Structures are given as structure tokens and as C-alpha cells.
Coordinates of C-alpha atoms in Angstrom, one line a residue:
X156 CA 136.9 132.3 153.4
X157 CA 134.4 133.1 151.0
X158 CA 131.3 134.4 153.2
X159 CA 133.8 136.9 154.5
X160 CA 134.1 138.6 150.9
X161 CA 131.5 141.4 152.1
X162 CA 133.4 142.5 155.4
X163 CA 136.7 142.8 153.6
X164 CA 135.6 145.4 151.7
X165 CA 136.0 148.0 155.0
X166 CA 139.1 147.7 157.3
X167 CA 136.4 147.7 159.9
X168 CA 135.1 144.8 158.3
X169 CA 138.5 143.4 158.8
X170 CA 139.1 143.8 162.6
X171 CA 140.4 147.2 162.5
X172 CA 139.2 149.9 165.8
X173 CA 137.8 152.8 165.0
X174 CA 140.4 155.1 165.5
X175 CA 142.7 153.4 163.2
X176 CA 139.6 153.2 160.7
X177 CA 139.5 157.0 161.0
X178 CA 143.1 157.2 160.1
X179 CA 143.1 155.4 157.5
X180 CA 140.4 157.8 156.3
X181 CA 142.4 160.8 156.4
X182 CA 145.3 158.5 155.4
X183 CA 143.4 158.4 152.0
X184 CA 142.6 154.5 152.1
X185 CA 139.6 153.7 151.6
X186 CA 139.4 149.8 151.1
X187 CA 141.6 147.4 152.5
X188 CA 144.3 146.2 149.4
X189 CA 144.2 142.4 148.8
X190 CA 147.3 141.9 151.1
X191 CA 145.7 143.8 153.6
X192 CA 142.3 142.1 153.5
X193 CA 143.8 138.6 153.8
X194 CA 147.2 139.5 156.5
X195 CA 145.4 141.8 158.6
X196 CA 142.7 139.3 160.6
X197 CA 145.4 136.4 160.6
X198 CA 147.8 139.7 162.4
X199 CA 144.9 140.5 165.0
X200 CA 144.6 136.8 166.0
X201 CA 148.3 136.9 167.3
X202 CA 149.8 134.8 164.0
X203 CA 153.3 135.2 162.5
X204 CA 153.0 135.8 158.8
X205 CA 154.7 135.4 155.4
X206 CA 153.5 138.0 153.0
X207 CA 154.2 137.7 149.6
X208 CA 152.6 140.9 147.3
X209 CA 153.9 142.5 144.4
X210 CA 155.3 146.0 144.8
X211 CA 153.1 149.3 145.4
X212 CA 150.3 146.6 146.6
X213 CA 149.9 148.0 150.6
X214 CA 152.5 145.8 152.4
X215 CA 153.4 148.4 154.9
X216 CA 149.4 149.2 156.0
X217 CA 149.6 145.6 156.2
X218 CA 151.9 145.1 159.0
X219 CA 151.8 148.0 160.4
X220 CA 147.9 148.4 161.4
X221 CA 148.2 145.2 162.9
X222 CA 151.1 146.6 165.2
X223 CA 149.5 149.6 165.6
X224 CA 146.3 148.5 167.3
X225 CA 147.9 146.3 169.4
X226 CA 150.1 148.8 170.8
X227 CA 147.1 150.7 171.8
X228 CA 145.7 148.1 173.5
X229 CA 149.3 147.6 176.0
X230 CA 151.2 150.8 175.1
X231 CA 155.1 150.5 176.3
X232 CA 158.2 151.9 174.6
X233 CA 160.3 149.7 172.1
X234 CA 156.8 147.5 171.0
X235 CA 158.2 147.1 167.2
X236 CA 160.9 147.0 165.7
X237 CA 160.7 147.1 161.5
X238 CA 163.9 146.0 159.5
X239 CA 164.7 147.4 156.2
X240 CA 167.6 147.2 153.4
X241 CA 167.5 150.3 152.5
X242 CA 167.4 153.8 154.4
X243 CA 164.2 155.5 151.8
X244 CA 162.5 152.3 152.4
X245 CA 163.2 152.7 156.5
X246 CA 162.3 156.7 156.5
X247 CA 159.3 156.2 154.0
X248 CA 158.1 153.1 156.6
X249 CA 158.9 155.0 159.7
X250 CA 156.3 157.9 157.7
X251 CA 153.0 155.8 157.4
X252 CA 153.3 154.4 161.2
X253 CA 153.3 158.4 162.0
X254 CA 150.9 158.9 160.1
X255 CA 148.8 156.0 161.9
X256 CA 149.6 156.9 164.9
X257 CA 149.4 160.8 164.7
X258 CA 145.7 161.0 167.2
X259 CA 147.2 158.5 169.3
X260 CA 150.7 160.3 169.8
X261 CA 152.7 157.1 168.8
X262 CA 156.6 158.3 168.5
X263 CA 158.7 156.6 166.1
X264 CA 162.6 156.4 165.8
X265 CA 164.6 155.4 162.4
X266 CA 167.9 154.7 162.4
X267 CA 170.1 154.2 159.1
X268 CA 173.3 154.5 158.1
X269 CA 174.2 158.0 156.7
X270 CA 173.2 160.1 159.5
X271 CA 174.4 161.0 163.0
X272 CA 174.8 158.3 165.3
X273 CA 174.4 161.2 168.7
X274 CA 171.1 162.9 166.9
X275 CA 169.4 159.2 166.8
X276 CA 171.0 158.1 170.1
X277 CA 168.7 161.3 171.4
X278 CA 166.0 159.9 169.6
X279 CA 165.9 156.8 171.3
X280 CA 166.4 158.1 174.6
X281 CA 163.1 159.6 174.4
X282 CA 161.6 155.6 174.6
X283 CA 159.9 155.7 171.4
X284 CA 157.2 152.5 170.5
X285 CA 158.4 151.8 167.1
X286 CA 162.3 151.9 165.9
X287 CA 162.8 151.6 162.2
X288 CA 165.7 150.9 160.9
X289 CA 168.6 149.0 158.8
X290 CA 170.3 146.4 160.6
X291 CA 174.1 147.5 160.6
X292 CA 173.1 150.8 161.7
X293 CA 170.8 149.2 164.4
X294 CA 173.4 146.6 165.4
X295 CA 176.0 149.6 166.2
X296 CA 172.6 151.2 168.6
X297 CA 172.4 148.2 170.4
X298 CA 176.2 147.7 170.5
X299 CA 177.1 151.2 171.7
X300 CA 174.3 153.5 172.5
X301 CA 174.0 153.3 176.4
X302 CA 170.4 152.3 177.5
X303 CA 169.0 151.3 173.9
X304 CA 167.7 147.6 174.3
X305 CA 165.1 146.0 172.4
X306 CA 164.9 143.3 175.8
X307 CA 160.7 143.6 175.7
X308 CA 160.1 144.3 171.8
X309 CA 157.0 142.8 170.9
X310 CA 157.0 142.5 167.3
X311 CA 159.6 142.2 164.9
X312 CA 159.3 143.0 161.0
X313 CA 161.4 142.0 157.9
X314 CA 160.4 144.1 155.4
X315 CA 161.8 143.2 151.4
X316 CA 162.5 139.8 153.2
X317 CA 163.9 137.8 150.4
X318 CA 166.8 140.9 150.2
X319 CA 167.4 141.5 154.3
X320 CA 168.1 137.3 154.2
X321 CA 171.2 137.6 151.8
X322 CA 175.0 137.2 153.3
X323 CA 175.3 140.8 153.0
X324 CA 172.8 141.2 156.2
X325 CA 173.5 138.0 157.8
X326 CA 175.3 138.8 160.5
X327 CA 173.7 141.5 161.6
X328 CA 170.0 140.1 161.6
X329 CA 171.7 137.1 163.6
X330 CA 173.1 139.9 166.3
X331 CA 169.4 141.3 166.3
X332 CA 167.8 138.2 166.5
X333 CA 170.0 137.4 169.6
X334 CA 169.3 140.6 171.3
X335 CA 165.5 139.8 171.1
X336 CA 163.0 138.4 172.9
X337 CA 162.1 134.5 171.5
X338 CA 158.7 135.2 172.9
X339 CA 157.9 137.5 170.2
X340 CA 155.0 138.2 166.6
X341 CA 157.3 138.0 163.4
X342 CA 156.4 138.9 160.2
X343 CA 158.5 138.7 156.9
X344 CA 157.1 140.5 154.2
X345 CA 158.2 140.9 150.2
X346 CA 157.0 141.1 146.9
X347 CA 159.5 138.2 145.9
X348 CA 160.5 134.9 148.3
X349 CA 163.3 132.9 147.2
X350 CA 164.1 129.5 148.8
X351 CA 165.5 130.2 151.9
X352 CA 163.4 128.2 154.4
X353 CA 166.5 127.2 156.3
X354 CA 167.1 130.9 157.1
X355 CA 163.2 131.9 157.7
X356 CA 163.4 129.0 160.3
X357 CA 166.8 131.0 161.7
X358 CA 164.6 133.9 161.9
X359 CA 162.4 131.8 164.5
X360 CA 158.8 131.9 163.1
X361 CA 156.5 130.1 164.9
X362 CA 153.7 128.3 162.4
X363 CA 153.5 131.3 160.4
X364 CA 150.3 132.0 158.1
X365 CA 151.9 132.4 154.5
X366 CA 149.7 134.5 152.2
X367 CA 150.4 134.9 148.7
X368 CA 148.0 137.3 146.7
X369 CA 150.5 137.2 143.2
X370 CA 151.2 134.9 141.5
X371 CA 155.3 134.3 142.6
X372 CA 156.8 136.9 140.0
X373 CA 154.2 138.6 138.3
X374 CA 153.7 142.2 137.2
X375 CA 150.3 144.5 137.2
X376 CA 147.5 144.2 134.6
X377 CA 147.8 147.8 134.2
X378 CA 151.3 147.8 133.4
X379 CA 152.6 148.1 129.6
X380 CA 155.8 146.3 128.7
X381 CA 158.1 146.5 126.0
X382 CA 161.9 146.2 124.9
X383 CA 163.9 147.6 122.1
X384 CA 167.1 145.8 121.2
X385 CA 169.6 148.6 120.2
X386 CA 173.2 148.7 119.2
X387 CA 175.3 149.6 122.5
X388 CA 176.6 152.9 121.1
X389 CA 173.4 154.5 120.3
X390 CA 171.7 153.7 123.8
X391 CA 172.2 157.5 125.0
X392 CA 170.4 158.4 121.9
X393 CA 167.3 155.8 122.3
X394 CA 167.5 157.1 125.9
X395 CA 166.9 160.8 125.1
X396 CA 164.6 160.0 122.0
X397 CA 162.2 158.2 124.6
X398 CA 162.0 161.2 126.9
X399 CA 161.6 163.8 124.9
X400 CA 158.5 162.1 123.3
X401 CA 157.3 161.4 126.5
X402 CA 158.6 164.9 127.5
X403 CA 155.6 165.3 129.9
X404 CA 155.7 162.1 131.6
X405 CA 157.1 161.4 135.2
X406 CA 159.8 159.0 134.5
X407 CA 162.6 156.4 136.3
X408 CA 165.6 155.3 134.4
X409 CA 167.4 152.8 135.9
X410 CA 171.3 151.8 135.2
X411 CA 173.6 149.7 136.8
X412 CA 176.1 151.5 138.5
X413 CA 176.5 155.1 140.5
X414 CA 178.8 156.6 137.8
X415 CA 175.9 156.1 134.9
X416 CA 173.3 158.4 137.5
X417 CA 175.5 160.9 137.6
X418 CA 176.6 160.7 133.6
X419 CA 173.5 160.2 132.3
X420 CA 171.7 162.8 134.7
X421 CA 174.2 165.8 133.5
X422 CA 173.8 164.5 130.1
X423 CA 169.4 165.0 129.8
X424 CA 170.3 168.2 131.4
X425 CA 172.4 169.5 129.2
X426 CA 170.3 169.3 126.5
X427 CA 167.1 170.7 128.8
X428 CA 165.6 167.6 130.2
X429 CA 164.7 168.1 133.9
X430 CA 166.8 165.2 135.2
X431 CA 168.2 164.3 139.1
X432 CA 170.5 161.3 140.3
X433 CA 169.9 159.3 143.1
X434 CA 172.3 156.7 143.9
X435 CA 174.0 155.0 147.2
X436 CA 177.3 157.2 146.3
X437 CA 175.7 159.8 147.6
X438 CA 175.4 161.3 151.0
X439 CA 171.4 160.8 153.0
X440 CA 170.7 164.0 152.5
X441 CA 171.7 164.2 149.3
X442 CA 169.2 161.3 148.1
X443 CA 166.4 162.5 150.4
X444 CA 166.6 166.0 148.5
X445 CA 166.5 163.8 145.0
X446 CA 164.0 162.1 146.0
X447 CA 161.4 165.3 147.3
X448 CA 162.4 167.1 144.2
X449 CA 161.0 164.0 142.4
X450 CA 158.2 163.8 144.7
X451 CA 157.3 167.5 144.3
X452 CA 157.7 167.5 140.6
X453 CA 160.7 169.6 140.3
X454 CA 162.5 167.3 138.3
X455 CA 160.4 164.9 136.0
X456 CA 163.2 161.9 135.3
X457 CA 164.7 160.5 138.4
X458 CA 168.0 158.4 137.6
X459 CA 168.7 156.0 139.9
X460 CA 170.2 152.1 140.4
X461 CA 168.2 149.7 142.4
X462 CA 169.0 151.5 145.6
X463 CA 165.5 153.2 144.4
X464 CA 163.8 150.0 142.7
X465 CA 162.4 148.6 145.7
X466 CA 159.7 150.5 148.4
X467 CA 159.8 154.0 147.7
X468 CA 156.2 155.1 147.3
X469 CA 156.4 157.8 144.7
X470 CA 152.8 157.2 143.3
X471 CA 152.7 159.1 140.1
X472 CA 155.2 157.7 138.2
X473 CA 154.1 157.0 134.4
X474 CA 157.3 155.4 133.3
X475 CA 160.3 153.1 134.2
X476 CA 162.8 153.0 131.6
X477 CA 165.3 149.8 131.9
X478 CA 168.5 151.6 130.5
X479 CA 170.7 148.5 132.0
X480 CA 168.9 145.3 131.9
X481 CA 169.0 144.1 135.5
X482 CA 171.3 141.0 135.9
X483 CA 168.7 139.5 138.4
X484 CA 165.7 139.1 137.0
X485 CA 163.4 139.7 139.5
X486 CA 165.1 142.9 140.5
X487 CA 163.0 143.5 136.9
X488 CA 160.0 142.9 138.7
X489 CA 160.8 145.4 141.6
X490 CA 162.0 147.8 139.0
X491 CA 158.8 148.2 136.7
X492 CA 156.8 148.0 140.0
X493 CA 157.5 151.6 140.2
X494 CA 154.9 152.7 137.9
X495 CA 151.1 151.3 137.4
X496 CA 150.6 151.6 141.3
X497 CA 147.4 151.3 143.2
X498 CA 145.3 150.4 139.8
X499 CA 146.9 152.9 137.8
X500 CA 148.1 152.4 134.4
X501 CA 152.3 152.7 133.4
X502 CA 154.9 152.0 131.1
X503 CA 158.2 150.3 131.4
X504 CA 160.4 150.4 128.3
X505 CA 164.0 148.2 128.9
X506 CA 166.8 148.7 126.1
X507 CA 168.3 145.6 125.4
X508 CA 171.6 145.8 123.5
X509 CA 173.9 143.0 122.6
X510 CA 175.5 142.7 126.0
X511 CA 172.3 142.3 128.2
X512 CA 170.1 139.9 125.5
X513 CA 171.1 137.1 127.7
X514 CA 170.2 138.8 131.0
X515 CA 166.6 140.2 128.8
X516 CA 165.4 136.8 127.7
X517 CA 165.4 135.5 131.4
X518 CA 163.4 138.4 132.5
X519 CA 160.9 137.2 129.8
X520 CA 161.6 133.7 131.0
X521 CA 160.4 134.8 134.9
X522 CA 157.5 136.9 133.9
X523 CA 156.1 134.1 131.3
X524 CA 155.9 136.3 128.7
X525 CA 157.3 138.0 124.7
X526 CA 157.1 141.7 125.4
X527 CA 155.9 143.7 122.2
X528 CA 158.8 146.3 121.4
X529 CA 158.9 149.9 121.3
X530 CA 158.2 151.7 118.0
X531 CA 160.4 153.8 116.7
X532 CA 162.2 155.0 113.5
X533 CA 166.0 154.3 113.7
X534 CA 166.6 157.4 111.5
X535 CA 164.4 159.8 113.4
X536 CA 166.2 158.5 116.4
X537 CA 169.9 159.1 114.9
X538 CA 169.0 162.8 114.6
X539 CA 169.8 163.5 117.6
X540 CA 173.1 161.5 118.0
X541 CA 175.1 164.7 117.2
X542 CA 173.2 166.9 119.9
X543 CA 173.6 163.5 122.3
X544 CA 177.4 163.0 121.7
X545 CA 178.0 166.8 122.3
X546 CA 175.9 166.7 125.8
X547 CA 177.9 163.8 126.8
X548 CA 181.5 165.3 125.7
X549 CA 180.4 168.1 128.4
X550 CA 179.3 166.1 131.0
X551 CA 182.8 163.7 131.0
X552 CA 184.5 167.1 131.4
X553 CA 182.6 168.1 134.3
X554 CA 182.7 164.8 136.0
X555 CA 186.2 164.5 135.7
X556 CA 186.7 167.9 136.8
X557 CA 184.3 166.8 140.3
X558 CA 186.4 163.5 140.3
X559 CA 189.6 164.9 142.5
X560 CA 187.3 166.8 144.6
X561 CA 185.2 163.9 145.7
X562 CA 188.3 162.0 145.9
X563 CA 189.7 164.2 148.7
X564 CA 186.6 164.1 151.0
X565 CA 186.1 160.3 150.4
X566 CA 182.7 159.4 150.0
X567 CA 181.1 156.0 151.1
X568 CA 179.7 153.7 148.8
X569 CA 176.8 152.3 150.9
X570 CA 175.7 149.0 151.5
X571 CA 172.3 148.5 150.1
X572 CA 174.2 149.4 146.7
X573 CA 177.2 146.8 147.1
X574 CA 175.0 144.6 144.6
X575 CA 175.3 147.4 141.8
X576 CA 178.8 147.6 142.1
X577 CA 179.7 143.7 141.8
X578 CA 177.0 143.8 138.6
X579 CA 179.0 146.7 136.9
X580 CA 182.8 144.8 137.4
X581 CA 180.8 141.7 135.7
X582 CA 179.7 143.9 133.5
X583 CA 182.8 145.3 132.2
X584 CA 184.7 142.0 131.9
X585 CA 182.0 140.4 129.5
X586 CA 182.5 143.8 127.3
X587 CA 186.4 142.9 127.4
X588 CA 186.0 139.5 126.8

């Protein structure tokens, strides 16, 4: 591979037509990323693939020029079909192959949970080349929207690969994989790959190219890390002390459960911190409106659970803060991958109290590494723990004032955030026990 080190410097160099190359240029990409340099000529010869990339490294220009250029070259309706497990991830995917494809009038249809079955039955009805979607909402497409088949699909993606091959999708990916054609280009693509070769073979990959341009779980150069291990009762106040001295920073705090967005978001906002939740408690276009406020720099500190850890491209991120310590260590990975994007520099900052050292140490375990930790004054930090406490006091009241309305219309808790909810009931018992 080496004399090809020149030509991968240009997605022309890489196999890429012209119009593509052009769209890419307006697209703002101007060098192929390293999982784009090495997945992209192996993806023009016809190969399945296994991609395995750290986060924010260019997995979806990776699959998706590849599909793309071959649909240009035998254009027919329903060509690709992309799965994701969660709906940002699907809409944010569904995004760049528009984008692609905007000189060469490619259509695109997503379908995710959340949103009206009728409005995306129309959508497909109109034949489009690509469908994006998760799998229970496309299952219930194939199942009951009259005329939707995906009979003469052509290629087939599993985006966050390792997460869409858990028992929670099972048996809809099976359902898919049935309603498919066998003669078909696969690709599985994720920044972490567990041991599930049993399943991969299920998902009928034929002598796929694995490509691996990380080392398995590994986080960016440019990426900062540290901890501070903090008594439990003044994590609100750690929280608040970090923010406000990085009071211009764009920031992510992640927690465990739905209840701490909400809590912790009214909380920062009470005392003047321009804070928004984002969480699978909450309806599409609620999270969608989060998430451009974020985007458009509205609100600075997005709080959210790992519903938003994984695929959303929100490029100027300067901090994650860990205010749960994941209970799956890689979802640390996929966390922190947030911030330090694209070459970029970031910091992630996890709290560690005495209920989630366990969970901290195998995160250091994973990545290899002692993380420095955070400086900062205990007193200076206690300053604020009136002003905290108060802010909090406020925000139970409201909540609990919400609570009986949001009883009464019954909200869904959504799938991609089942994970979250099983982590919190853990959670709570080892804080009984």
C-alpha cells in the first residue's frame, strides 16, 4: 500500500468521479480522512467492509461516497438502505447523502420512530434511492406501508455496528435481513467492535475487507483528559464550578438517566447558565429543537444521556463533562469523542464520586491510561453550594409541578435510551445497598 500514499491525499486520488470530488468541495472536505482513504477504494472494487474508526473520524463520507457513485452509475429507486440506533444519528446521516447528492438530484427518505408513520409512508411512495432509518421503525414500513419493499436494494449499511448487533435490535435486523436481497454490498461500520462474529456472519458478509485505522479503544491526541473524585453530595456544585470557569466554552454534560437532563438543565438555568436537555424522554421534535439550538449557539451546555454520545456531528464542542461515569466503558470512548473532532483540540472532565470509582478505574483500564485530575480548590468550589442548593430546591418544585402533567399525556421512553434506564435502576440499588 505504501506507493499509493501520494494519491490518497485527494478523493480523486482515491477513485472518486468528479462530480462527487466537487461536492465534497463545497461539502468542505478537502482530504480524504484516514478511514476514508483506506475504505473507500476497497468500496469502489465491489468489497463488503468492516470499518472500525474512532468517533468524529469521517465514517459516514466513508460509506456513503462509495454508494453514492455507484448509484450514478445504475440509478434505481431503493439502491441503499443505511441502519442506525438512534433517530439524530439516522436524520444527521440521511443530511450528508443530500448533501452528496444535491447536483445529481438523489432523494433520500428517513424513517425513525417519533414521527408520523402517513408523512413517511408519502415519502417513500415517491421511490426515493436511499432510506435511512432505525430498524423497528423500518420493520413496521415494510410490515404495513403498502408498496414499500426493499426486494432490489443494493447496499445495505450498519452504522454504530457493535450497538445495532445487541438483543435490543435483534429481531428486527433479522426481519430486515430476510426482506433483502442475499445478492447484496454490506458494510458494518463503528468506532468500537465487540466479539460478535457469530452475529456479523448472521448479517451475511461475504469476505469482508476489515479496516481498522485506531487502535481498538483509543481516544484523539488532541483530546485532554482528566477526573476529579468528589464526594456524591457536592457533585452539583463541582458541576456548576466547572462551567462557570469555562463560562465561554461550548459544553456536553452527560448523566445517566432522563430525570438528571431535565434536573440538572433547570438547575444551570436558574442560576444563569444557558443550559438545554436532550434526552429519549422527549418527543423528536423536541430533541431536534435541542439539538439546533446547540448547533446554532443558543444554548452553550447541552445535557444529555448517551442517546447523544454517539454520531451527532456538532463540530465545535470544546468540552464533555462525565457528570455520571458511564457503566460501560467504552460508551466513555463515544462520550469524549464529542469534542477534539477533525484535529481539533478538547476537554473531557468525568466526576468520579464514591459510587462510580469502580466503573472510573475500568475506563482507565480500556483506554491504557492514569488521567491527570482537575484542579481545583475545594473551598472556592463550596462557595457556591448555598446558591447550588437553592437553584436545585426550585427546580424539584417545578419538576414536580410538570410531573402530573406529563403523566396524563403519557410520554414514551424510546428505545435507543432503554440502556440509560436499566443503568439508573442499577444505579440506585448499589446506593441502597
Amino acid at each position: 500500500m505504501e506507493e499509493s500514499n501520494e494519491e490518497v491525499k485527494t478523493f480523486k486520488g482515491l477513485g472518486v468521479c468528479d462530480e462527487l470530488v466537487e461536492a465534497c468541495e463545497k461539502l468542505g472536505w478537502r482530504t480524504p480522512s484516514k478511514i476514508q482513504a483506506e475504505a473507500i477504494p476497497h468500496a469502489l472494487e465491489g468489497k463488503d467492509l468492516i470499518g472500525l474508526a474512532q468517533t468524529g473520524s469521517g465514517k459516514t463520507g466513508a460509506f456513503a461516497l462509495p454508494i453514492v457513485q455507484a448509484l450514478l452509475q445504475a440509478p434505481q429507486a431503493f439502491f441503499a438502505c443505511v441502519l442506525s440506533p438512534t433517530r439524530e444519528l439516522a436524520i444527521q446521516i440521511a443530511e450528508q447523502f443530500e448533501a452528496l447528492g444535491s447536483g445529481i438530484g438523489l432523494k433520500c427518505a428517513v424513517v425513525v420512530g417519533g414521527v408520523d408513520m402517513m408523512q413517511q409512508a408519502v415519502a417513500l411512495a415517491k421511490r426515493p434511492h436511499i432510506v435511512v432509518g432505525t430498524p423497528g421503525r423500518l420493520v413496521d414500513h415494510l410490515s404495513n406501508t403498502k408498496g414499500f419493499s426493499l426486494r432490489t436494494l443494493k447496499y445495505l449499511v450498519l452504522d454504530e455496528a457493535d450497538r445495532l448487533l445487541n438483543e435490543d435490535f435483534e429481531k428486527p435486523i433479522d426481519e430486515i435481513l430476510k426482506a433483502i436481497p442475499r445478492e447484496r454490498k454490506t458494510y458494518l461500520f463503528s468506532a468500537t467492535m465487540t466479539k460478535k462474529v457469530r452475529k456479523l456472519q448472521r448479517a451475511c458478509l461475504r469476505n469482508p475487507v476489515k479496516i481498522e485505522v485506531a487502535s481498538k479503544y483509543s481516544t484523539v491526541d488532541t483530546l485532554k483528559q482528566q477526573y476529579r473524585f468528589i464526594p456524591h453530595k457536592y457533585k452539583e456544585c463541582y458541576l456548576v464550578y466547572i462551567l462557570t470557569e469555562m463560562s465561554g466554552s461550548t459544553s456536553m454534560v452527560f448523566t445517566r438517566t432522563c430525570d438528571s437532563t431535565r434536573l440538572l438543565a433547570l438547575l444551570l438555568r436558574n442560576l444563569g447558565l444557558r443550559a438545554i436537555p436532550i434526552s429519549g424522554q422527549m418527543s423528536q421534535a423536541k430533541r431536534l429543537g435541542a439539538l439546533n439550538k446547540f448547533k446554532a449557539g443558543e444554548c452553550n451546555i447541552l445535557i444529555c444521556t448517551d442517546v447523544a454520545s454517539r454520531g451527532l456531528d456538532i463540530p465545535s464542542v470544546d468540552m464533555v463533562i462525565n457528570y455520571d461515569i458511564p457503566t460501560n466503558s467504552k460508551d466513555y470512548i463515544h462520550r469524549v469523542g464529542r469534542t477534539a473532532r477533525a484535529g481539533r483540540s478538547g476537554l473531557a472532565i468525568s466526576l468520579v464520586d464514591q459510587y462510580s470509582l469502580e466503573w472510573y478505574l475500568l475506563i482507565e483500564k480500556l483506554i491504557g491510561k492514569k488521567l491527570p485530575e482537575f484542579p481545583a480548590q475545594e473551598e472556592e468550589v463550596l462557595l457556591l453550594l448555598e446558591r447550588v442548593a437553592e437553584a436545585k430546591r426550585i427546580s424539584q418544585m417545578k419538576i414536580k409541578e410538570e410531573g402530573h402533567k406529563r403523566k396524563r399525556r403519557g410520554d414514551d421512553v424510546e428505545e435507543e435510551d432503554r440502556f440509560t434506564l436499566k443503568n439508573a435502576k442499577s444505579l440506585k440499588k448499589s446506593k441502597k445497598r
